[in-house]
Amino acid sequence: MNRQFLTTLMLFLLVITGYNQFVALPRARAEKAAAEEKLKQAVKEQTPAVLATAEGGTSVAAAAASSQPEELISFDYQDADVTFSSKGAGIKKYIYKDVVEDVNLTPFDTKGFFATLPELDFREFSRTQNSITFTGDILPGFEVRKTYTFAENGLNALKVSFVNNTAHDITLEPWTFNFGPGLGTVKSEEKDNERESKAVYLVQYEGRKKATLETLKPKGDNAGVYNPAAEREEEKSADEDEFNWIWAGVQNRYFLSVIIPQDWTPGVLEATASVVGKKDRMWGLFGQADEKGPQMTVQMPSVTVEANSSKEYNSDFYFGPKDYQEFLALPYHLDRSIEFGFFGSLGKIARKVLETFYGWTGNYGVAIILLTVCVQALMFPLTMMSLKSTAQMRKIAPEMKRLQEKYKGNQEALNREMLNLYRKYNVNPLSGCLPMLIQLPIFLALFNALRTSWALHGAGFVGWITDLSSKDPYYVLPILMGVVMFFQQKGNMPPGTDPAQAAMFKYMPLIFTLLFMNFPSGLVLYWLTNSLISFGIQTVVNKQVAKQN
């Protein structure tokens, strides 16, 4: 009985062993080979090209364009209403919740800001109150995930993950982030938006204390390109990070959209000019011209994802207004995107003083007036010098006219006698112009500081002035400014002034009024206050000179 049982058991084991060896294992190998062939066939069908296969790995360019329609996914948070596109999981619409009225920062037809693999269909994977995640299948078992996380301070996070759940290493060919074409802006800036829209990047050059904001300009029909690796090779630098950019994207006067690499090396930037609409030439008299906006792509290198593993690219990003005070509290030198002009240091001081006065008064209009008073106080000695010189020139104007008539044909004698006249009355004709030249940098610094100040947007002053960053809706401030300038110029006009020069002074208030009509009312308020103070000082000085005479 026992011998029969053992014989039967041995036969059973031999049968099982034979089946596994000659039937089950060959069948498993055949099924595995068929699965691998199916994967490779899927690669061929779903991608434009299968580039290479080595040691069981697969290299793919990208997913082929899908015939599925674009799906829009809405996501709202405290600062904006955001709409994402299923094609590339980029930001298709970004409606910024402004204090005046909502602003569409993406009014142009676009793939979507921060779009990656736009030919790929993404679907929503998950969301929280401040984040949303998308996923898209590049190949069976090989997917990409994108997570946007929005923060209260505007410095948001973007994570792109490639997840390989296959038994093979897969290499994804170079891919890109998209920006543009251009950004939308507030209504008061729409006319200047094309000129102000730029593709920009921030780079830290060796030997410079501060990072430098560079503009990537398309040249003719060719794209502007910035390649950090080529720059390093050209400069023969040993420091690999020397020319790597800190952040890159697009901007206009008031808004900024940039990506900030965290754990990946910044790559090639490319900018092109895309047509975004039409604009009238000379109020439509000469037809229409193309309106263009900057389109930027951030090129990412190819990535190999090993079997059953993933690869992450983490970035910070900013999408919103260029608030100088907020930027100072954030890293990455985002404040460098605000252009203060050639006299930027003076402009930053003026901006700081303005914010201090606003902290005291709670009204930016009053703060501008106090700032103007401070500037006039600093310039008071120069202003007095200029006004006294002008008054003295008015005093000697009759004698100057007599000398000009007497030595009409003798320029050398006229110059000699004029010098004697200046010495007699202790008059320096240049002292009237020199103070104006010294004040010019201060005016330009204040001009840029006020014109680029997002803090003035939606800031009211009195009555009808509800937004100091836009023009006076009833043109009251520029007209008052023109009237004050008229009396100011009239009081400064020496008798016997050359007719051509007199005409220029006569029409200057009108020219300034027309010029300032569409300027931000905060800037007009500064110039009006400045003119009123100057006119008051001038009146006092003229009375003193009249008494002396």
Coordinates of C-alpha atoms in Angstrom, one line a residue:
M1 CA 0.0 0.0 0.0
N2 CA 2.8 2.4 1.0
R3 CA 4.9 1.4 -2.0
Q4 CA 1.9 2.0 -4.4
F5 CA 1.3 5.4 -2.9
L6 CA 5.0 6.4 -3.2
T7 CA 5.0 5.3 -6.8
T8 CA 1.9 7.3 -7.6
L9 CA 3.3 10.4 -5.9
M10 CA 6.5 10.2 -7.9
L11 CA 4.6 9.8 -11.1
F12 CA 2.5 12.9 -10.2
L13 CA 5.6 15.0 -9.4
L14 CA 7.2 13.9 -12.7
V15 CA 4.1 14.9 -14.6
I16 CA 3.9 18.3 -12.9
T17 CA 7.6 19.0 -13.4
G18 CA 7.4 18.0 -17.1
Y19 CA 4.3 20.2 -17.6
N20 CA 6.0 23.2 -16.0
Q21 CA 9.2 22.7 -18.0
F22 CA 7.8 22.0 -21.4
V23 CA 4.3 23.6 -21.4
A24 CA 3.7 26.3 -18.7
L25 CA 7.1 28.1 -18.9
P26 CA 7.3 28.3 -22.7
R27 CA 3.7 29.6 -22.7
A28 CA 4.6 32.3 -20.1
R29 CA 7.6 33.4 -22.1
A30 CA 5.5 33.6 -25.2
E31 CA 2.9 35.8 -23.4
K32 CA 5.6 38.1 -22.0
A33 CA 7.1 38.5 -25.5
A34 CA 3.7 39.2 -26.9
A35 CA 3.1 41.9 -24.2
E36 CA 6.4 43.5 -25.0
E37 CA 5.6 43.5 -28.7
K38 CA 2.2 45.0 -27.9
L39 CA 3.9 47.8 -25.9
K40 CA 6.3 48.6 -28.7
Q41 CA 3.4 48.5 -31.2
A42 CA 1.5 51.0 -29.0
V43 CA 4.5 53.3 -29.0
K44 CA 4.5 53.2 -32.8
E45 CA 0.8 53.9 -33.1
Q46 CA 0.6 56.6 -30.5
T47 CA 3.8 58.6 -31.2
P48 CA 5.2 60.3 -34.3
A49 CA 8.4 58.3 -34.1
V50 CA 10.0 55.5 -32.0
L51 CA 13.5 56.7 -31.9
A52 CA 15.5 53.9 -30.4
T53 CA 15.2 50.8 -28.3
A54 CA 18.2 49.7 -26.2
E55 CA 18.5 47.1 -23.5
G56 CA 14.8 46.7 -23.3
G57 CA 14.2 50.5 -23.1
T58 CA 11.9 52.6 -25.2
S59 CA 12.5 56.2 -26.4
V60 CA 9.4 58.3 -27.3
A61 CA 9.0 61.8 -28.7
A62 CA 5.5 62.6 -27.4
A63 CA 2.0 61.4 -27.7
A64 CA 0.3 61.9 -31.1
A65 CA -2.4 64.5 -31.5
S66 CA -5.7 63.2 -30.1
S67 CA -9.0 63.6 -31.9
Q68 CA -10.8 64.2 -28.6
P69 CA -12.3 67.7 -28.2
E70 CA -10.7 70.1 -25.7
E71 CA -12.2 70.0 -22.3
L72 CA -12.1 73.0 -20.0
I73 CA -11.8 72.5 -16.2
S74 CA -12.6 75.3 -13.8
F75 CA -10.8 76.0 -10.6
D76 CA -11.5 79.0 -8.4
Y77 CA -9.4 80.3 -5.5
Q78 CA -9.3 83.6 -3.6
D79 CA -7.2 85.6 -6.1
A80 CA -8.5 84.3 -9.5
D81 CA -10.9 82.2 -11.4
V82 CA -8.7 79.7 -13.3
T83 CA -9.7 77.6 -16.3
F84 CA -7.4 74.7 -17.3
S85 CA -7.3 73.0 -20.7
S86 CA -7.3 69.2 -21.1
K87 CA -4.8 69.7 -23.9
G88 CA -1.5 70.0 -22.0
A89 CA -3.1 70.9 -18.7
G90 CA -2.2 74.6 -19.1
I91 CA -4.0 77.7 -17.8
K92 CA -6.3 78.6 -20.6
K93 CA -8.1 81.4 -18.7
Y94 CA -6.9 83.4 -15.7
I95 CA -9.4 86.0 -14.5
Y96 CA -7.7 88.0 -11.8
K97 CA -10.0 89.3 -9.1
D98 CA -9.0 92.9 -9.1
V99 CA -10.2 95.6 -6.7
V100 CA -11.6 97.7 -9.5
E101 CA -13.0 95.0 -11.8
D102 CA -11.9 91.5 -12.8
V103 CA -9.0 91.4 -15.4
N104 CA -8.6 88.7 -18.0
L105 CA -4.9 88.1 -18.1
T106 CA -5.2 85.5 -20.9
P107 CA -7.4 87.2 -23.5
F108 CA -5.6 85.8 -26.5
D109 CA -5.9 82.4 -28.2
T110 CA -3.2 80.2 -26.5
K111 CA -2.2 76.7 -25.7
G112 CA -2.3 77.7 -22.1
F113 CA 0.3 79.1 -19.7
F114 CA 2.5 76.3 -18.3
A115 CA 1.1 73.9 -20.9
T116 CA 3.2 70.7 -21.3
L117 CA 2.8 68.1 -24.1
P118 CA -0.2 70.1 -25.5
E119 CA -1.0 67.2 -27.9
L120 CA -1.7 65.0 -25.0
D121 CA -5.2 64.6 -23.3
F122 CA -5.1 65.3 -19.6
R123 CA -8.0 64.6 -17.2
E124 CA -8.6 65.8 -13.6
F125 CA -7.1 63.4 -11.1
S126 CA -7.8 65.1 -7.8
R127 CA -8.3 68.5 -6.2
T128 CA -8.3 70.3 -2.8
Q129 CA -9.2 73.8 -1.8
N130 CA -5.9 75.2 -3.1
S131 CA -4.6 72.5 -5.5
I132 CA -5.6 70.5 -8.5
T133 CA -3.9 67.5 -10.2
F134 CA -4.1 66.3 -13.8
T135 CA -3.0 63.1 -15.3
G136 CA -2.4 62.0 -18.9
D137 CA -1.4 58.7 -20.5
I138 CA 1.7 59.0 -22.8
L139 CA 1.9 55.2 -23.3
P140 CA 0.1 52.3 -21.6
G141 CA 1.7 52.2 -18.2
F142 CA 3.5 55.5 -18.7
E143 CA 1.8 58.7 -17.5
V144 CA 2.4 62.3 -16.6
R145 CA 0.9 64.1 -13.7
K146 CA 0.7 67.8 -13.1
T147 CA -0.1 69.4 -9.8
Y148 CA -0.8 73.2 -9.3
T149 CA -0.8 74.4 -5.7
F150 CA -1.9 78.0 -5.1
A151 CA -0.6 80.0 -2.2
E152 CA -2.0 83.2 -0.5
N153 CA 1.2 85.2 -1.2
G154 CA 1.0 84.5 -4.9
L155 CA 4.2 82.3 -5.0
N156 CA 2.6 79.1 -6.2
A157 CA 4.0 75.6 -6.9
L158 CA 3.9 73.4 -10.0
K159 CA 5.0 69.7 -9.9
V160 CA 5.3 67.6 -13.1
S161 CA 5.8 63.9 -12.5
F162 CA 6.5 61.2 -15.1
V163 CA 5.4 57.8 -13.8
N164 CA 6.6 54.6 -15.4
N165 CA 4.6 51.5 -14.3
T166 CA 6.1 49.3 -17.1
A167 CA 8.9 46.8 -16.9
H168 CA 11.1 48.9 -19.3
D169 CA 13.1 52.1 -19.1
I170 CA 11.4 54.8 -21.1
T171 CA 13.0 58.0 -22.4
L172 CA 10.8 61.0 -23.2
E173 CA 12.3 63.3 -25.7
P174 CA 12.7 67.1 -25.0
W175 CA 9.4 68.9 -24.0
T176 CA 8.5 72.4 -23.2
F177 CA 6.6 74.8 -20.9
N178 CA 4.5 77.4 -22.8
F179 CA 4.0 81.2 -22.0
G180 CA 1.9 83.8 -23.9
P181 CA 1.3 85.2 -26.3
G182 CA 1.4 88.2 -24.0
L183 CA -0.7 89.0 -21.0
G184 CA -3.9 91.0 -20.7
T185 CA -4.1 94.1 -18.6
V186 CA -6.4 96.7 -17.0
K187 CA -8.5 98.9 -19.3
S188 CA -6.4 102.0 -18.7
E189 CA -3.3 100.2 -20.0
E190 CA -4.8 98.4 -23.1
K191 CA -3.5 100.9 -25.6
D192 CA 0.1 100.6 -24.4
N193 CA -0.1 96.9 -23.7
E194 CA 1.6 95.7 -27.0
R195 CA 4.6 98.0 -26.3
E196 CA 4.8 97.0 -22.7
S197 CA 4.5 93.2 -23.3
K198 CA 7.8 91.4 -23.2
A199 CA 9.4 87.9 -22.9
V200 CA 11.8 88.3 -20.0
Y201 CA 14.2 86.3 -17.8
L202 CA 16.3 87.1 -14.8
V203 CA 20.0 86.0 -14.7
Q204 CA 22.8 86.5 -12.2
Y205 CA 26.0 87.4 -14.0
E206 CA 29.3 86.9 -12.4
G207 CA 30.8 90.1 -10.8
R208 CA 27.4 91.8 -10.5
K209 CA 25.8 92.4 -7.1
K210 CA 22.2 92.3 -8.4
A211 CA 20.5 90.0 -10.8
T212 CA 19.8 91.4 -14.3
L213 CA 16.5 91.5 -16.0
E214 CA 16.9 90.6 -19.7
T215 CA 14.4 90.9 -22.5
L216 CA 14.3 88.1 -25.1
K217 CA 13.5 89.9 -28.4
P218 CA 12.5 88.1 -31.6
K219 CA 14.8 89.3 -34.4
G220 CA 12.8 89.7 -37.6
D221 CA 11.0 86.5 -38.5
N222 CA 13.4 84.4 -36.3
A223 CA 12.9 83.6 -32.7
G224 CA 15.0 85.2 -30.0
V225 CA 16.9 82.4 -28.2
Y226 CA 18.8 82.3 -24.9
N227 CA 20.9 79.2 -24.3
P228 CA 22.7 79.1 -21.0
A229 CA 24.8 76.1 -22.0
A230 CA 26.0 78.0 -25.2
E231 CA 26.7 81.1 -23.1
R232 CA 28.9 79.0 -20.7
E233 CA 30.8 77.4 -23.6
E234 CA 31.3 80.8 -25.3
E235 CA 32.6 82.4 -22.1
K236 CA 34.7 79.2 -21.2
S237 CA 33.4 79.4 -17.7
A238 CA 34.1 76.7 -15.2
D239 CA 31.0 77.7 -13.2
E240 CA 28.1 75.7 -14.7
D241 CA 25.5 77.8 -13.0
E242 CA 26.9 81.2 -14.0
F243 CA 24.5 81.8 -16.8
N244 CA 21.5 79.8 -15.6
W245 CA 18.4 82.0 -15.4
I246 CA 16.5 82.4 -12.1
W247 CA 13.1 82.8 -13.6
A248 CA 11.5 83.3 -17.0
G249 CA 8.2 84.2 -18.6
V250 CA 6.2 87.1 -19.9
Q251 CA 5.2 90.5 -18.5
N252 CA 3.6 93.9 -19.2
R253 CA 3.6 97.0 -17.1
Y254 CA 1.3 95.7 -14.3
F255 CA 1.4 91.9 -14.6
L256 CA 3.9 89.0 -14.5
S257 CA 3.8 85.3 -15.3
V258 CA 7.0 83.3 -14.7
I259 CA 8.3 79.9 -13.8
I260 CA 11.0 79.4 -11.2
P261 CA 13.0 76.1 -11.4
Q262 CA 13.6 74.3 -8.1
D263 CA 15.2 70.9 -8.7
W264 CA 16.0 71.1 -12.4
T265 CA 18.6 73.0 -14.4
P266 CA 17.2 75.9 -16.5
G267 CA 17.4 75.2 -20.2
V268 CA 17.0 77.0 -23.5
L269 CA 14.5 79.9 -23.8
E270 CA 12.9 80.8 -27.1
A271 CA 10.7 83.8 -27.9
T272 CA 8.6 84.5 -30.9
A273 CA 6.1 87.3 -31.8
S274 CA 2.6 85.9 -32.3
V275 CA -0.3 87.8 -33.9
V276 CA -3.0 88.3 -31.3
G277 CA -5.3 90.7 -33.1
K278 CA -5.7 93.9 -35.2
K279 CA -5.1 97.6 -34.3
D280 CA -6.0 100.8 -36.1
R281 CA -3.3 102.8 -37.8
M282 CA -3.7 106.5 -37.0
W283 CA -7.3 106.1 -35.8
G284 CA -8.2 103.9 -38.7
L285 CA -7.2 106.4 -41.4
F286 CA -4.5 104.0 -42.7
G287 CA -6.3 100.7 -42.2
Q288 CA -5.2 98.1 -39.7
A289 CA -2.0 96.5 -38.6
D290 CA -1.2 93.2 -36.8
E291 CA -1.1 93.4 -33.0
K292 CA 1.6 91.1 -31.7
G293 CA 2.4 89.5 -28.3
P294 CA 5.5 87.6 -27.1
Q295 CA 5.3 83.9 -27.0
M296 CA 7.9 82.1 -24.9
T297 CA 8.8 78.4 -24.6
V298 CA 11.0 76.9 -21.9
Q299 CA 12.7 73.9 -23.3
M300 CA 13.2 70.9 -21.0
P301 CA 15.8 68.2 -21.7
S302 CA 14.9 64.6 -22.5
V303 CA 14.2 62.4 -19.4
T304 CA 14.7 58.7 -18.9
V305 CA 12.4 57.1 -16.4
E306 CA 13.5 53.7 -15.2
A307 CA 11.1 50.8 -15.0
N308 CA 8.6 51.0 -12.1
S309 CA 9.8 54.4 -11.0
S310 CA 9.0 58.1 -11.4
K311 CA 10.8 61.4 -12.2
E312 CA 9.7 64.8 -10.7
Y313 CA 10.2 68.4 -11.8
N314 CA 9.4 70.9 -9.1
S315 CA 8.9 74.6 -9.8
D316 CA 7.5 77.7 -8.2
F317 CA 5.5 80.0 -10.4
Y318 CA 4.0 83.5 -10.1
F319 CA 0.9 84.7 -12.0
G320 CA -0.5 88.1 -11.0
P321 CA 0.2 91.8 -10.4
K322 CA 3.6 93.4 -10.0
D323 CA 3.2 94.6 -6.5
Y324 CA 6.5 96.1 -5.4
Q325 CA 5.9 95.9 -1.7
E326 CA 4.7 92.3 -1.9
F327 CA 7.7 91.3 -4.1
L328 CA 10.1 92.7 -1.5
A329 CA 8.8 90.1 1.0
L330 CA 9.2 87.2 -1.5
P331 CA 12.4 85.5 -2.7
Y332 CA 13.8 85.3 -6.3
H333 CA 14.0 89.1 -6.8
L334 CA 10.6 89.4 -8.5
D335 CA 10.9 93.1 -7.9
R336 CA 13.4 93.3 -10.7
S337 CA 10.5 92.9 -13.1
I338 CA 9.4 96.5 -12.2
E339 CA 11.2 98.9 -14.4
F340 CA 12.1 102.1 -12.5
G341 CA 14.1 103.5 -15.4
F342 CA 17.6 105.0 -15.6
F343 CA 17.3 106.7 -12.2
G344 CA 15.9 103.6 -10.6
S345 CA 17.6 104.2 -7.2
L346 CA 15.8 107.5 -6.8
G347 CA 12.5 106.0 -7.9
K348 CA 12.8 103.2 -5.2
I349 CA 13.5 105.8 -2.5
A350 CA 10.4 107.8 -3.7
R351 CA 8.3 104.6 -3.7
K352 CA 9.4 103.9 -0.1
V353 CA 8.6 107.4 1.1
L354 CA 5.3 107.3 -0.7
E355 CA 4.4 104.0 1.2
T356 CA 5.5 105.6 4.5
F357 CA 3.1 108.6 3.9
Y358 CA 0.3 106.2 2.9
G359 CA 0.8 104.4 6.2
W360 CA 0.3 107.7 8.0
T361 CA -2.6 109.0 6.0
G362 CA -4.4 106.0 4.5
N363 CA -4.8 107.9 1.2
Y364 CA -2.4 107.6 -1.7
G365 CA -3.5 111.0 -3.1
V366 CA -2.6 112.8 0.1
A367 CA 0.6 110.7 0.2
I368 CA 1.5 112.0 -3.3
I369 CA 0.9 115.6 -2.2
L370 CA 3.2 115.1 0.9
L371 CA 5.8 113.5 -1.3
T372 CA 5.7 116.5 -3.7
V373 CA 6.1 118.9 -0.8
C374 CA 9.1 117.0 0.5
V375 CA 10.7 117.1 -3.0
Q376 CA 10.0 120.8 -3.3
A377 CA 11.6 121.4 0.2
L378 CA 14.7 119.6 -0.9
M379 CA 14.8 121.5 -4.1
F380 CA 14.0 124.9 -2.5
P381 CA 17.5 126.4 -2.7
L382 CA 17.7 125.5 -6.3
T383 CA 14.2 126.7 -7.0
M384 CA 15.0 130.1 -5.4
M385 CA 18.2 130.3 -7.4
S386 CA 16.3 129.7 -10.6
L387 CA 13.4 132.1 -9.8
K388 CA 15.8 134.9 -8.6
S389 CA 17.8 134.5 -11.8
T390 CA 14.6 134.8 -13.8
A391 CA 13.5 137.9 -11.9
Q392 CA 16.9 139.5 -12.5
M393 CA 16.8 138.7 -16.2
R394 CA 13.4 140.4 -16.3
K395 CA 15.0 143.4 -14.6
I396 CA 17.8 143.9 -17.1
A397 CA 15.7 142.9 -20.1
P398 CA 15.2 146.5 -21.3
E399 CA 19.0 147.2 -21.3
M400 CA 19.6 143.8 -23.1
K401 CA 17.2 144.9 -25.8
R402 CA 19.0 148.3 -26.1
L403 CA 22.4 146.6 -26.5
Q404 CA 21.0 144.1 -29.1
E405 CA 19.7 147.1 -31.2
K406 CA 22.9 149.1 -30.7
Y407 CA 25.3 146.2 -31.7
K408 CA 23.0 144.5 -34.2
G409 CA 25.8 143.9 -36.7
N410 CA 28.7 143.3 -34.4
Q411 CA 28.3 140.0 -32.5
E412 CA 31.7 140.2 -30.8
A413 CA 30.9 143.6 -29.3
L414 CA 27.4 142.5 -28.3
N415 CA 28.8 139.5 -26.4
R416 CA 31.3 141.7 -24.6
E417 CA 28.7 144.3 -23.6
M418 CA 26.3 141.6 -22.5
L419 CA 29.0 140.1 -20.2
N420 CA 29.6 143.5 -18.7
L421 CA 25.9 143.9 -18.1
Y422 CA 25.8 140.5 -16.3
R423 CA 28.7 141.5 -14.1
K424 CA 27.2 144.9 -13.3
Y425 CA 24.0 143.3 -12.0
N426 CA 25.6 140.1 -10.7
V427 CA 23.4 138.0 -12.9
N428 CA 24.3 134.4 -14.1
P429 CA 22.1 133.5 -17.1
L430 CA 22.9 129.8 -16.5
S431 CA 21.6 129.8 -12.9
G432 CA 18.0 129.8 -14.2
C433 CA 18.6 126.6 -16.3
L434 CA 20.9 124.7 -14.0
P435 CA 18.4 124.0 -11.2
M436 CA 15.9 122.7 -13.8
L437 CA 18.6 120.2 -15.1
I438 CA 19.3 119.0 -11.6
Q439 CA 15.6 118.5 -11.0
L440 CA 15.1 116.5 -14.2
P441 CA 16.4 113.2 -12.9
I442 CA 14.1 113.5 -9.8
F443 CA 11.1 114.2 -12.0
L444 CA 11.9 111.1 -14.2
A445 CA 12.4 108.9 -11.2
L446 CA 9.1 110.0 -9.7
F447 CA 7.4 109.6 -13.1
N448 CA 8.5 105.9 -13.4
A449 CA 7.9 105.3 -9.7
L450 CA 4.3 106.5 -9.9
R451 CA 3.5 105.1 -13.4
T452 CA 4.6 101.6 -12.4
S453 CA 3.0 101.6 -9.0
W454 CA 0.4 98.8 -8.7
A455 CA -0.5 100.2 -5.2
L456 CA -2.1 103.2 -6.9
H457 CA -4.4 100.9 -8.9
G458 CA -7.9 101.2 -7.5
A459 CA -6.7 103.8 -4.9
G460 CA -9.1 106.7 -4.6
F461 CA -8.3 110.3 -3.8
V462 CA -11.3 112.6 -3.6
G463 CA -14.7 112.5 -5.3
W464 CA -14.4 111.5 -8.9
I465 CA -10.8 110.3 -8.6
T466 CA -11.4 106.6 -7.7
D467 CA -8.3 105.1 -9.4
L468 CA -5.0 107.0 -9.2
S469 CA -3.4 104.6 -11.8
S470 CA -5.8 105.6 -14.6
K471 CA -6.6 109.0 -16.2
D472 CA -8.9 111.6 -14.7
P473 CA -12.3 110.7 -16.2
Y474 CA -13.4 114.3 -16.4
Y475 CA -9.9 115.8 -17.1
V476 CA -10.2 118.2 -14.2
L477 CA -6.6 117.7 -12.9
P478 CA -4.8 118.1 -16.2
I479 CA -6.9 121.3 -17.0
L480 CA -6.1 122.8 -13.6
M481 CA -2.5 121.9 -14.2
G482 CA -2.5 123.7 -17.6
V483 CA -4.0 126.8 -16.1
V484 CA -1.5 127.0 -13.3
M485 CA 1.4 126.4 -15.8
F486 CA 0.0 129.2 -18.0
F487 CA 0.2 131.8 -15.2
Q488 CA 3.5 130.4 -14.1
Q489 CA 5.0 130.8 -17.6
K490 CA 3.4 134.3 -17.9
G491 CA 5.1 135.4 -14.7
N492 CA 8.4 134.0 -15.8
M493 CA 8.4 135.6 -19.3
P494 CA 11.0 138.4 -19.5
P495 CA 9.9 141.4 -21.5
G496 CA 11.6 141.6 -24.9
T497 CA 11.8 137.8 -25.2
D498 CA 12.5 136.5 -28.7
P499 CA 9.1 136.0 -30.5
A500 CA 9.9 132.4 -31.4
Q501 CA 10.9 131.6 -27.8
A502 CA 7.9 133.5 -26.5
A503 CA 5.6 131.4 -28.7
M504 CA 7.1 128.2 -27.4
F505 CA 6.5 129.3 -23.7
K506 CA 3.0 130.5 -24.6
Y507 CA 1.9 127.1 -26.0
M508 CA 3.9 124.9 -23.6
P509 CA 1.0 124.8 -21.0
L510 CA -1.4 123.7 -23.7
I511 CA 1.0 121.0 -24.9
F512 CA 1.5 119.7 -21.4
T513 CA -2.2 119.7 -20.8
L514 CA -2.9 117.6 -23.9
L515 CA 0.1 115.3 -23.0
F516 CA -1.1 114.7 -19.5
M517 CA -4.8 114.1 -20.5
N518 CA -4.3 110.3 -20.5
F519 CA -1.6 110.0 -17.9
P520 CA -2.4 108.3 -14.6
S521 CA -4.2 110.8 -12.4
G522 CA -1.7 110.2 -9.6
L523 CA 1.1 111.5 -11.8
V524 CA -1.0 114.5 -12.9
L525 CA -1.7 115.2 -9.2
Y526 CA 2.1 115.2 -8.5
W527 CA 2.7 117.7 -11.4
L528 CA -0.2 119.9 -10.4
T529 CA 1.0 120.1 -6.8
N530 CA 4.5 120.8 -8.0
S531 CA 3.3 123.6 -10.2
L532 CA 1.2 125.2 -7.5
I533 CA 4.1 125.2 -5.0
S534 CA 6.4 126.6 -7.7
F535 CA 3.9 129.3 -8.7
G536 CA 3.5 130.3 -5.0
I537 CA 7.2 130.6 -4.5
Q538 CA 7.6 132.5 -7.8
T539 CA 4.9 135.0 -6.7
V540 CA 6.7 135.7 -3.5
V541 CA 10.1 136.1 -5.2
N542 CA 8.7 138.4 -7.8
K543 CA 7.2 140.7 -5.2
Q544 CA 10.5 140.8 -3.3
V545 CA 12.4 141.8 -6.4
A546 CA 9.8 144.4 -7.3
K547 CA 10.2 146.0 -3.8
Q548 CA 14.0 146.0 -4.2
N549 CA 13.7 147.7 -7.5

